[in-house]
Amino acid sequence: GKLAEEDDELKSVCLRSAGEIFSDPEVVYYLKNYLEHPNPKLRGYAIMALWKFEETEVLRGLIDQMLISKNPDDVIAAVYAIGETQDEVQESKLIDLLNHPHERVHFHTLIALAKLGHEFVLPEILKLLFESDEITAQKCFNMLKRAQNIRDVLKKEIEIEVSNRVLQIMLKSDIHHHRQLGRLAGKDRRYIRHLYKLAEKYDEILILESL
């Protein structure tokens, strides 16, 4: 089967699917084999997949071991598992991790807290979305699609920020209507396209690209 494949990325997809699709306890036997896998990402996915089958205290113990690891990949996998299982029991540990020196740990902790519905992380998340490079911003945006608990308030904040930034570019370029955006320099047009993507304004992207 697919779980026997050597490719870890494929295994991670399979593990995630197992947790989301299967409800047969028989699958537990296969999933447990990955709880001690050297790849922390696979361990994290196995924990998530087992969440509805196993005693959560046992799985929390494994998460705790990963959280105190000196390897940031271990910590990130554990943080991701907490966010995906929406385990509020662990949220105080996430808040402590906001002070972690590793930038990627901090990033994933913000996303996990958003998944748990904590609006106090919104200012930092908006900073990631609007002041990071486009690749980081898009990665953040994609991960936040699973943060259903704050989806509505986040969507509103993104729309406000996007509107403000587009307006600033238009005023700077003496443009008074969206139909005049074709006059913009390539760099500004690309940036507005990126902003519209964050706000999921796909009709505006089509209009922009047609000008």
mmCIF file of C-alpha atoms in Angstrom:
data_model
loop_
_atom_site.group_PDB
_atom_site.id
_atom_site.type_symbol
_atom_site.label_atom_id
_atom_site.label_comp_id
_atom_site.label_asym_id
_atom_site.label_seq_id
_atom_site.Cartn_x
_atom_site.Cartn_y
_atom_site.Cartn_z
ATOM 1 C CA GLY A 1 0.000 0.000 0.000
ATOM 2 C CA LYS A 2 0.925 3.656 -0.120
ATOM 3 C CA LEU A 3 2.174 3.657 3.488
ATOM 4 C CA ALA A 4 4.952 1.303 2.404
ATOM 5 C CA GLU A 5 6.313 3.842 -0.079
ATOM 6 C CA GLU A 6 9.706 5.321 0.713
ATOM 7 C CA ASP A 7 8.821 8.890 -0.064
ATOM 8 C CA ASP A 8 8.125 10.727 3.214
ATOM 9 C CA GLU A 9 6.021 13.400 1.536
ATOM 10 C CA LEU A 10 3.718 10.774 0.087
ATOM 11 C CA LYS A 11 3.561 9.069 3.478
ATOM 12 C CA SER A 12 2.575 12.333 5.145
ATOM 13 C CA VAL A 13 -0.304 12.755 2.669
ATOM 14 C CA CYS A 14 -1.424 9.193 3.352
ATOM 15 C CA LEU A 15 -1.259 9.657 7.128
ATOM 16 C CA ARG A 16 -3.269 12.836 6.940
ATOM 17 C CA SER A 17 -5.865 11.163 4.737
ATOM 18 C CA ALA A 18 -6.073 8.210 7.122
ATOM 19 C CA GLY A 19 -7.053 10.499 9.972
ATOM 20 C CA GLU A 20 -9.620 12.388 7.924
ATOM 21 C CA ILE A 21 -11.202 9.532 5.981
ATOM 22 C CA PHE A 22 -11.041 6.286 7.946
ATOM 23 C CA SER A 23 -13.139 5.517 10.999
ATOM 24 C CA ASP A 24 -12.156 1.844 11.279
ATOM 25 C CA PRO A 25 -10.139 1.172 14.473
ATOM 26 C CA GLU A 26 -8.176 -1.440 12.482
ATOM 27 C CA VAL A 27 -6.220 1.438 10.932
ATOM 28 C CA VAL A 28 -4.719 2.188 14.386
ATOM 29 C CA TYR A 29 -2.243 -0.682 14.080
ATOM 30 C CA TYR A 30 -0.703 0.836 10.944
ATOM 31 C CA LEU A 31 -0.717 4.395 12.241
ATOM 32 C CA LYS A 32 1.040 3.515 15.493
ATOM 33 C CA ASN A 33 4.100 2.390 13.541
ATOM 34 C CA TYR A 34 4.753 6.044 12.720
ATOM 35 C CA LEU A 35 4.714 7.394 16.271
ATOM 36 C CA GLU A 36 8.461 6.699 16.549
ATOM 37 C CA HIS A 37 9.394 7.588 12.993
ATOM 38 C CA PRO A 38 12.607 9.665 12.708
ATOM 39 C CA ASN A 39 10.783 12.229 10.554
ATOM 40 C CA PRO A 40 8.937 14.549 12.990
ATOM 41 C CA LYS A 41 6.435 15.566 10.320
ATOM 42 C CA LEU A 42 5.293 11.944 9.993
ATOM 43 C CA ARG A 43 5.142 11.577 13.773
ATOM 44 C CA GLY A 44 2.960 14.673 13.964
ATOM 45 C CA TYR A 45 0.620 13.441 11.233
ATOM 46 C CA ALA A 46 0.367 10.045 12.948
ATOM 47 C CA ILE A 47 -0.628 11.760 16.206
ATOM 48 C CA MET A 48 -3.287 13.760 14.371
ATOM 49 C CA ALA A 49 -4.619 10.676 12.584
ATOM 50 C CA LEU A 50 -4.780 8.714 15.856
ATOM 51 C CA TRP A 51 -6.479 11.512 17.795
ATOM 52 C CA LYS A 52 -9.996 10.114 17.367
ATOM 53 C CA PHE A 53 -8.920 6.529 18.110
ATOM 54 C CA GLU A 54 -6.455 6.691 20.992
ATOM 55 C CA GLU A 55 -6.345 8.047 24.528
ATOM 56 C CA THR A 56 -5.503 11.693 24.001
ATOM 57 C CA GLU A 57 -3.368 11.803 27.166
ATOM 58 C CA VAL A 58 -0.951 9.312 25.588
ATOM 59 C CA LEU A 59 -0.751 11.390 22.428
ATOM 60 C CA ARG A 60 -0.331 14.592 24.450
ATOM 61 C CA GLY A 61 2.656 12.960 26.127
ATOM 62 C CA LEU A 62 4.264 12.412 22.721
ATOM 63 C CA ILE A 63 3.503 16.020 21.762
ATOM 64 C CA ASP A 64 5.100 17.224 25.017
ATOM 65 C CA GLN A 65 8.302 15.326 24.188
ATOM 66 C CA MET A 66 8.441 17.015 20.785
ATOM 67 C CA LEU A 67 7.736 20.463 22.237
ATOM 68 C CA ILE A 68 10.839 20.366 24.439
ATOM 69 C CA SER A 69 13.104 19.084 21.664
ATOM 70 C CA LYS A 70 16.091 21.175 20.619
ATOM 71 C CA ASN A 71 15.219 20.346 17.003
ATOM 72 C CA PRO A 72 12.847 23.060 15.693
ATOM 73 C CA ASP A 73 11.313 20.560 13.242
ATOM 74 C CA ASP A 74 10.124 18.466 16.213
ATOM 75 C CA VAL A 75 8.598 21.530 17.847
ATOM 76 C CA ILE A 76 6.913 22.662 14.618
ATOM 77 C CA ALA A 77 5.382 19.217 14.038
ATOM 78 C CA ALA A 78 3.995 19.215 17.589
ATOM 79 C CA VAL A 79 2.662 22.760 17.257
ATOM 80 C CA TYR A 80 0.984 21.855 13.973
ATOM 81 C CA ALA A 81 -0.639 18.791 15.593
ATOM 82 C CA ILE A 82 -2.022 20.934 18.437
ATOM 83 C CA GLY A 83 -3.493 23.396 15.954
ATOM 84 C CA GLU A 84 -5.034 20.722 13.747
ATOM 85 C CA THR A 85 -6.569 18.788 16.660
ATOM 86 C CA GLN A 86 -7.621 22.111 18.240
ATOM 87 C CA ASP A 87 -6.431 20.804 21.583
ATOM 88 C CA GLU A 88 -7.181 23.678 23.961
ATOM 89 C CA VAL A 89 -5.520 21.772 26.823
ATOM 90 C CA GLN A 90 -2.154 22.603 25.207
ATOM 91 C CA GLU A 91 -2.817 26.255 24.394
ATOM 92 C CA SER A 92 -0.775 27.640 27.318
ATOM 93 C CA LYS A 93 2.258 25.807 25.898
ATOM 94 C CA LEU A 94 1.654 27.451 22.547
ATOM 95 C CA ILE A 95 1.527 30.874 24.169
ATOM 96 C CA ASP A 96 4.886 30.151 25.854
ATOM 97 C CA LEU A 97 6.324 29.200 22.448
ATOM 98 C CA LEU A 98 5.628 32.681 21.079
ATOM 99 C CA ASN A 99 8.935 33.569 22.747
ATOM 100 C CA HIS A 100 10.816 30.762 20.979
ATOM 101 C CA PRO A 101 14.014 32.071 19.336
ATOM 102 C CA HIS A 102 13.461 30.153 16.098
ATOM 103 C CA GLU A 103 11.514 32.188 13.546
ATOM 104 C CA ARG A 104 9.757 29.178 11.958
ATOM 105 C CA VAL A 105 8.549 27.965 15.366
ATOM 106 C CA HIS A 106 7.104 31.410 16.052
ATOM 107 C CA PHE A 107 5.378 31.425 12.643
ATOM 108 C CA HIS A 108 3.736 28.019 13.132
ATOM 109 C CA THR A 109 2.742 28.878 16.713
ATOM 110 C CA LEU A 110 0.850 31.959 15.489
ATOM 111 C CA ILE A 111 -1.021 29.811 12.957
ATOM 112 C CA ALA A 112 -1.849 27.153 15.587
ATOM 113 C CA LEU A 113 -3.204 29.781 17.995
ATOM 114 C CA ALA A 114 -5.320 31.192 15.170
ATOM 115 C CA LYS A 115 -6.749 27.707 14.589
ATOM 116 C CA LEU A 116 -7.679 27.637 18.279
ATOM 117 C CA GLY A 117 -9.578 30.882 17.766
ATOM 118 C CA HIS A 118 -7.252 33.351 19.532
ATOM 119 C CA GLU A 119 -7.775 36.780 18.020
ATOM 120 C CA PHE A 120 -4.874 38.337 19.944
ATOM 121 C CA VAL A 121 -2.499 36.889 17.304
ATOM 122 C CA LEU A 122 -4.226 38.804 14.483
ATOM 123 C CA PRO A 123 -1.900 41.852 14.506
ATOM 124 C CA GLU A 124 1.161 39.619 14.040
ATOM 125 C CA ILE A 125 -0.598 37.495 11.440
ATOM 126 C CA LEU A 126 -1.577 40.600 9.469
ATOM 127 C CA LYS A 127 2.050 41.709 9.666
ATOM 128 C CA LEU A 128 3.112 38.343 8.199
ATOM 129 C CA LEU A 129 0.544 38.650 5.422
ATOM 130 C CA PHE A 130 1.337 42.230 4.458
ATOM 131 C CA GLU A 131 4.961 42.858 5.408
ATOM 132 C CA SER A 132 6.608 39.547 4.481
ATOM 133 C CA ASP A 133 7.846 38.481 1.067
ATOM 134 C CA GLU A 134 5.095 37.129 -1.197
ATOM 135 C CA ILE A 135 6.079 33.450 -0.729
ATOM 136 C CA THR A 136 5.891 33.699 3.083
ATOM 137 C CA ALA A 137 2.650 35.689 2.887
ATOM 138 C CA GLN A 138 1.029 33.140 0.561
ATOM 139 C CA LYS A 139 2.159 30.233 2.760
ATOM 140 C CA CYS A 140 0.670 31.971 5.800
ATOM 141 C CA PHE A 141 -2.565 32.661 3.900
ATOM 142 C CA ASN A 142 -2.894 29.048 2.743
ATOM 143 C CA MET A 143 -2.346 27.681 6.263
ATOM 144 C CA LEU A 144 -4.902 30.091 7.712
ATOM 145 C CA LYS A 145 -7.622 28.557 5.517
ATOM 146 C CA ARG A 146 -7.848 25.865 8.203
ATOM 147 C CA ALA A 147 -8.289 28.449 10.979
ATOM 148 C CA GLN A 148 -12.080 28.298 10.821
ATOM 149 C CA ASN A 149 -12.551 29.746 14.326
ATOM 150 C CA ILE A 150 -11.335 33.204 13.296
ATOM 151 C CA ARG A 151 -12.067 33.001 9.573
ATOM 152 C CA ASP A 152 -14.729 35.724 9.449
ATOM 153 C CA VAL A 153 -12.861 38.318 11.520
ATOM 154 C CA LEU A 154 -9.605 37.578 9.670
ATOM 155 C CA LYS A 155 -11.311 37.907 6.272
ATOM 156 C CA LYS A 156 -12.696 41.308 7.301
ATOM 157 C CA GLU A 157 -9.286 42.547 8.537
ATOM 158 C CA ILE A 158 -7.600 41.373 5.334
ATOM 159 C CA GLU A 159 -10.207 43.123 3.158
ATOM 160 C CA ILE A 160 -9.759 46.405 5.076
ATOM 161 C CA GLU A 161 -5.961 46.257 4.788
ATOM 162 C CA VAL A 162 -6.061 45.344 1.102
ATOM 163 C CA SER A 163 -8.481 48.208 0.327
ATOM 164 C CA ASN A 164 -6.247 50.682 2.174
ATOM 165 C CA ARG A 165 -3.085 49.545 0.409
ATOM 166 C CA VAL A 166 -4.674 49.537 -3.054
ATOM 167 C CA LEU A 167 -6.057 53.027 -2.404
ATOM 168 C CA GLN A 168 -2.601 54.288 -1.369
ATOM 169 C CA ILE A 169 -1.078 52.972 -4.616
ATOM 170 C CA MET A 170 -3.879 54.537 -6.672
ATOM 171 C CA LEU A 171 -3.496 57.941 -4.990
ATOM 172 C CA LYS A 172 0.288 57.830 -5.379
ATOM 173 C CA SER A 173 -0.156 57.115 -9.103
ATOM 174 C CA ASP A 174 -2.963 59.684 -9.585
ATOM 175 C CA ILE A 175 -5.444 56.946 -10.481
ATOM 176 C CA HIS A 176 -9.086 57.545 -9.566
ATOM 177 C CA HIS A 177 -10.829 54.397 -10.824
ATOM 178 C CA HIS A 178 -9.978 50.692 -10.819
ATOM 179 C CA ARG A 179 -10.377 50.653 -14.600
ATOM 180 C CA GLN A 180 -7.311 52.907 -14.790
ATOM 181 C CA LEU A 181 -5.059 50.399 -13.012
ATOM 182 C CA GLY A 182 -3.633 49.393 -16.394
ATOM 183 C CA ARG A 183 -1.569 52.591 -16.199
ATOM 184 C CA LEU A 184 0.378 51.254 -13.238
ATOM 185 C CA ALA A 185 4.012 50.210 -13.470
ATOM 186 C CA GLY A 186 4.596 46.458 -13.562
ATOM 187 C CA LYS A 187 5.828 46.284 -9.969
ATOM 188 C CA ASP A 188 2.716 48.012 -8.593
ATOM 189 C CA ARG A 189 0.414 45.867 -10.735
ATOM 190 C CA ARG A 190 2.073 42.689 -9.459
ATOM 191 C CA TYR A 191 1.739 43.890 -5.881
ATOM 192 C CA ILE A 192 -1.954 44.743 -6.307
ATOM 193 C CA ARG A 193 -2.510 41.305 -7.852
ATOM 194 C CA HIS A 194 -0.877 39.788 -4.756
ATOM 195 C CA LEU A 195 -3.103 41.906 -2.488
ATOM 196 C CA TYR A 196 -6.262 40.882 -4.357
ATOM 197 C CA LYS A 197 -5.198 37.245 -4.024
ATOM 198 C CA LEU A 198 -4.941 37.632 -0.234
ATOM 199 C CA ALA A 199 -8.441 39.134 -0.170
ATOM 200 C CA GLU A 200 -9.704 36.414 -2.560
ATOM 201 C CA LYS A 201 -10.903 39.109 -4.957
ATOM 202 C CA TYR A 202 -10.543 36.955 -8.048
ATOM 203 C CA ASP A 203 -12.876 39.062 -10.207
ATOM 204 C CA GLU A 204 -10.620 42.068 -9.611
ATOM 205 C CA ILE A 205 -7.581 39.973 -10.573
ATOM 206 C CA LEU A 206 -9.248 39.072 -13.886
ATOM 207 C CA ILE A 207 -10.069 42.743 -14.526
ATOM 208 C CA LEU A 208 -6.501 43.782 -13.661
ATOM 209 C CA GLU A 209 -5.037 41.202 -16.011
ATOM 210 C CA SER A 210 -7.334 42.268 -18.838
ATOM 211 C CA LEU A 211 -6.207 45.927 -18.708
#
